[in-house]
Amino acid sequence: MKSAKEDRRSQRTRQLLSEALIALLVERRYDLISVQDILDRANVGRSTFYTHYHDKEDLLVSEFERMLDHLTQQIARRTGGDGPALPSLGLFRHVREHQRLYKALLWGRGIDLLFKRGHAHLSGLIEAQLTALAANQPPSVPVPLAAHALAGTLLTLLQWWLDHDMPYSPEEMDAFYQQLALPGALAALGVPPAAP
């Protein structure tokens, strides 16, 4: 069993590596960043890096998934678990706050990796929410398929928003997502629309 000191040290190392990668992403394209660049910036040894991550992609995806989990927990606390509490508004706000980072990922092809792995992670989060909503009757569309479609729509809208220099606010983008994606998915799951 790990001691609390080892756990804190491990968390600190992960934080240093994450901060180093983010700082580098703002400076240059993702595909031009090496593991050695991350190690130098974080002042962490190679064996320590590989104790925590397989490669720089694993570091990037782990941080993105951690952020998605954090957003989902915040939303669940605010809503008390009622309704389709998907992390869409929180995700749009996060991307707006870290616009330089996500633009750097777009330029360096890192966004493709995040979207692929993020899609799987978001699908799982959304599936759990939809399963709870559709518990009263069998849906006409399988819940995993509906979750996959909702996650794909959300990520596609995020990429469009970044590609077009964010012409709408996070709140507007969330409203567009809610209008475009949720009514059909919820109807297919037999979930009645929320009262206005």
Short mmCIF file of C-alpha atoms in Angstrom, two decimals:
data_model
loop_
_atom_site.label_atom_id
_atom_site.label_comp_id
_atom_site.label_asym_id
_atom_site.label_seq_id
_atom_site.Cartn_x
_atom_site.Cartn_y
_atom_site.Cartn_z
CA MET A 1 0.00 0.00 0.00
CA LYS A 2 1.32 3.41 -0.92
CA SER A 3 1.95 5.90 1.79
CA ALA A 4 0.29 9.32 1.78
CA LYS A 5 3.71 10.87 1.14
CA GLU A 6 4.19 8.74 -2.00
CA ASP A 7 0.68 9.66 -3.21
CA ARG A 8 1.37 13.37 -2.73
CA ARG A 9 4.69 13.02 -4.52
CA SER A 10 2.99 11.20 -7.39
CA GLN A 11 0.29 13.88 -7.63
CA ARG A 12 2.93 16.62 -7.59
CA THR A 13 4.89 14.89 -10.37
CA ARG A 14 1.75 14.55 -12.50
CA GLN A 15 0.96 18.20 -11.90
CA LEU A 16 4.48 19.29 -12.91
CA LEU A 17 4.31 17.23 -16.10
CA SER A 18 0.85 18.54 -16.96
CA GLU A 19 1.87 22.15 -16.39
CA ALA A 20 5.00 21.65 -18.49
CA LEU A 21 3.01 20.20 -21.40
CA ILE A 22 0.45 23.03 -21.26
CA ALA A 23 3.18 25.69 -21.16
CA LEU A 24 4.88 24.09 -24.16
CA LEU A 25 1.60 23.81 -26.07
CA VAL A 26 1.11 27.56 -25.83
CA GLU A 27 4.60 28.10 -27.25
CA ARG A 28 4.66 25.57 -30.09
CA ARG A 29 2.71 22.95 -31.99
CA TYR A 30 1.91 19.70 -30.24
CA ASP A 31 3.59 17.55 -32.86
CA LEU A 32 6.85 19.48 -32.34
CA ILE A 33 6.98 18.78 -28.60
CA SER A 34 9.02 15.80 -27.47
CA VAL A 35 8.94 13.92 -24.20
CA GLN A 36 12.39 15.34 -23.53
CA ASP A 37 11.01 18.88 -23.90
CA ILE A 38 8.38 18.05 -21.27
CA LEU A 39 10.98 16.51 -18.96
CA ASP A 40 13.26 19.53 -19.26
CA ARG A 41 10.42 21.98 -18.56
CA ALA A 42 9.10 19.97 -15.60
CA ASN A 43 12.58 19.14 -14.29
CA VAL A 44 11.55 15.49 -14.02
CA GLY A 45 13.58 12.41 -14.92
CA ARG A 46 12.72 10.13 -17.81
CA SER A 47 12.09 7.06 -15.64
CA THR A 48 9.77 9.11 -13.42
CA PHE A 49 7.80 10.23 -16.50
CA TYR A 50 7.42 6.64 -17.72
CA THR A 51 6.30 5.52 -14.26
CA HIS A 52 3.22 7.71 -14.75
CA TYR A 53 2.64 7.84 -18.53
CA HIS A 54 3.33 5.72 -21.61
CA ASP A 55 4.09 8.72 -23.82
CA LYS A 56 3.15 12.37 -24.35
CA GLU A 57 -0.22 11.34 -25.81
CA ASP A 58 -1.04 9.48 -22.61
CA LEU A 59 -0.19 12.61 -20.60
CA LEU A 60 -2.34 14.82 -22.83
CA VAL A 61 -5.34 12.49 -22.80
CA SER A 62 -5.09 11.83 -19.07
CA GLU A 63 -5.27 15.54 -18.34
CA PHE A 64 -8.19 16.03 -20.73
CA GLU A 65 -10.11 13.14 -19.15
CA ARG A 66 -9.36 14.50 -15.66
CA MET A 67 -10.77 17.85 -16.75
CA LEU A 68 -13.92 16.20 -18.17
CA ASP A 69 -14.45 14.29 -14.93
CA HIS A 70 -14.03 17.49 -12.93
CA LEU A 71 -16.57 19.32 -15.12
CA THR A 72 -19.05 16.48 -14.80
CA GLN A 73 -18.70 16.42 -11.00
CA GLN A 74 -19.24 20.19 -10.83
CA ILE A 75 -22.37 19.92 -12.96
CA ALA A 76 -23.75 17.01 -10.91
CA ARG A 77 -23.25 19.01 -7.69
CA ARG A 78 -25.01 22.05 -9.16
CA THR A 79 -27.97 20.11 -10.58
CA GLY A 80 -28.27 17.56 -7.80
CA GLY A 81 -28.25 14.90 -10.51
CA ASP A 82 -31.61 16.03 -11.97
CA GLY A 83 -32.16 16.25 -15.71
CA PRO A 84 -29.77 15.68 -18.58
CA ALA A 85 -26.73 17.19 -16.83
CA LEU A 86 -24.28 16.82 -19.69
CA PRO A 87 -20.96 18.66 -19.37
CA SER A 88 -21.60 20.79 -22.45
CA LEU A 89 -21.72 24.32 -20.99
CA GLY A 90 -18.79 23.60 -18.69
CA LEU A 91 -16.83 22.25 -21.62
CA PHE A 92 -17.58 25.29 -23.81
CA ARG A 93 -16.56 27.60 -20.96
CA HIS A 94 -13.37 25.63 -20.36
CA VAL A 95 -12.40 25.81 -24.01
CA ARG A 96 -13.09 29.58 -24.04
CA GLU A 97 -10.92 30.07 -20.94
CA HIS A 98 -8.10 28.04 -22.48
CA GLN A 99 -8.54 29.19 -26.06
CA ARG A 100 -4.79 29.57 -26.70
CA LEU A 101 -4.16 26.03 -25.56
CA TYR A 102 -6.86 24.52 -27.77
CA LYS A 103 -5.80 26.64 -30.75
CA ALA A 104 -2.26 25.33 -30.25
CA LEU A 105 -3.63 21.79 -30.23
CA LEU A 106 -5.53 22.45 -33.47
CA TRP A 107 -2.37 23.69 -35.17
CA GLY A 108 -0.33 20.75 -33.91
CA ARG A 109 -2.77 17.94 -34.63
CA GLY A 110 -3.08 17.17 -30.91
CA ILE A 111 -6.78 17.94 -31.07
CA ASP A 112 -7.41 14.81 -33.15
CA LEU A 113 -6.07 12.68 -30.34
CA LEU A 114 -8.14 14.53 -27.74
CA PHE A 115 -11.26 14.26 -29.84
CA LYS A 116 -10.82 10.54 -30.40
CA ARG A 117 -10.12 9.69 -26.76
CA GLY A 118 -12.36 12.48 -25.48
CA HIS A 119 -15.22 11.07 -27.56
CA ALA A 120 -14.93 7.70 -25.86
CA HIS A 121 -14.70 9.30 -22.42
CA LEU A 122 -17.59 11.72 -23.01
CA SER A 123 -19.70 8.88 -24.42
CA GLY A 124 -19.25 7.00 -21.16
CA LEU A 125 -20.21 10.03 -19.07
CA ILE A 126 -23.25 10.76 -21.22
CA GLU A 127 -24.28 7.09 -21.30
CA ALA A 128 -24.42 7.01 -17.50
CA GLN A 129 -26.68 10.08 -17.50
CA LEU A 130 -28.93 8.71 -20.25
CA THR A 131 -29.21 5.30 -18.60
CA ALA A 132 -30.54 6.96 -15.47
CA LEU A 133 -33.00 9.05 -17.51
CA ALA A 134 -34.27 6.12 -19.57
CA ALA A 135 -34.67 3.74 -16.64
CA ASN A 136 -38.49 3.78 -16.73
CA GLN A 137 -39.03 2.31 -20.18
CA PRO A 138 -37.02 0.58 -22.88
CA PRO A 139 -35.64 3.11 -25.39
CA SER A 140 -36.17 2.79 -29.14
CA VAL A 141 -32.47 3.59 -29.66
CA PRO A 142 -29.76 1.80 -27.66
CA VAL A 143 -28.41 4.08 -24.93
CA PRO A 144 -24.74 3.56 -25.94
CA LEU A 145 -25.58 4.65 -29.50
CA ALA A 146 -27.41 7.77 -28.30
CA ALA A 147 -24.48 8.64 -26.00
CA HIS A 148 -22.02 8.16 -28.86
CA ALA A 149 -24.06 10.49 -31.09
CA LEU A 150 -24.41 13.18 -28.40
CA ALA A 151 -20.68 13.10 -27.63
CA GLY A 152 -19.84 13.32 -31.33
CA THR A 153 -22.15 16.28 -31.83
CA LEU A 154 -20.67 18.09 -28.84
CA LEU A 155 -17.10 17.57 -30.01
CA THR A 156 -17.93 18.52 -33.60
CA LEU A 157 -19.49 21.78 -32.41
CA LEU A 158 -16.44 22.48 -30.23
CA GLN A 159 -14.11 21.98 -33.18
CA TRP A 160 -16.26 24.18 -35.44
CA TRP A 161 -16.28 26.86 -32.76
CA LEU A 162 -12.47 26.81 -32.47
CA ASP A 163 -11.99 26.73 -36.27
CA HIS A 164 -14.21 29.82 -36.63
CA ASP A 165 -12.56 31.88 -33.85
CA MET A 166 -15.41 31.41 -31.37
CA PRO A 167 -17.98 33.79 -32.85
CA TYR A 168 -20.56 32.83 -30.19
CA SER A 169 -20.41 32.78 -26.41
CA PRO A 170 -20.14 29.48 -24.49
CA GLU A 171 -23.75 29.95 -23.40
CA GLU A 172 -24.92 30.39 -27.01
CA MET A 173 -22.94 27.34 -28.15
CA ASP A 174 -24.42 25.30 -25.32
CA ALA A 175 -27.93 26.44 -26.31
CA PHE A 176 -27.21 25.43 -29.93
CA TYR A 177 -26.00 22.02 -28.75
CA GLN A 178 -29.06 21.57 -26.56
CA GLN A 179 -31.36 22.48 -29.48
CA LEU A 180 -29.55 20.40 -32.10
CA ALA A 181 -28.81 17.26 -30.16
CA LEU A 182 -30.90 16.71 -27.08
CA PRO A 183 -34.53 16.72 -28.27
CA GLY A 184 -34.05 13.87 -30.72
CA ALA A 185 -31.88 11.81 -28.39
CA LEU A 186 -34.23 12.23 -25.44
CA ALA A 187 -37.29 11.44 -27.58
CA ALA A 188 -35.61 8.26 -28.86
CA LEU A 189 -34.96 7.27 -25.27
CA GLY A 190 -38.59 7.90 -24.30
CA VAL A 191 -37.68 10.75 -21.96
CA PRO A 192 -40.37 13.43 -21.89
CA PRO A 193 -39.20 16.98 -22.70
CA ALA A 194 -38.48 19.24 -19.74
CA ALA A 195 -41.18 21.75 -18.87
CA PRO A 196 -40.26 25.30 -20.00
#
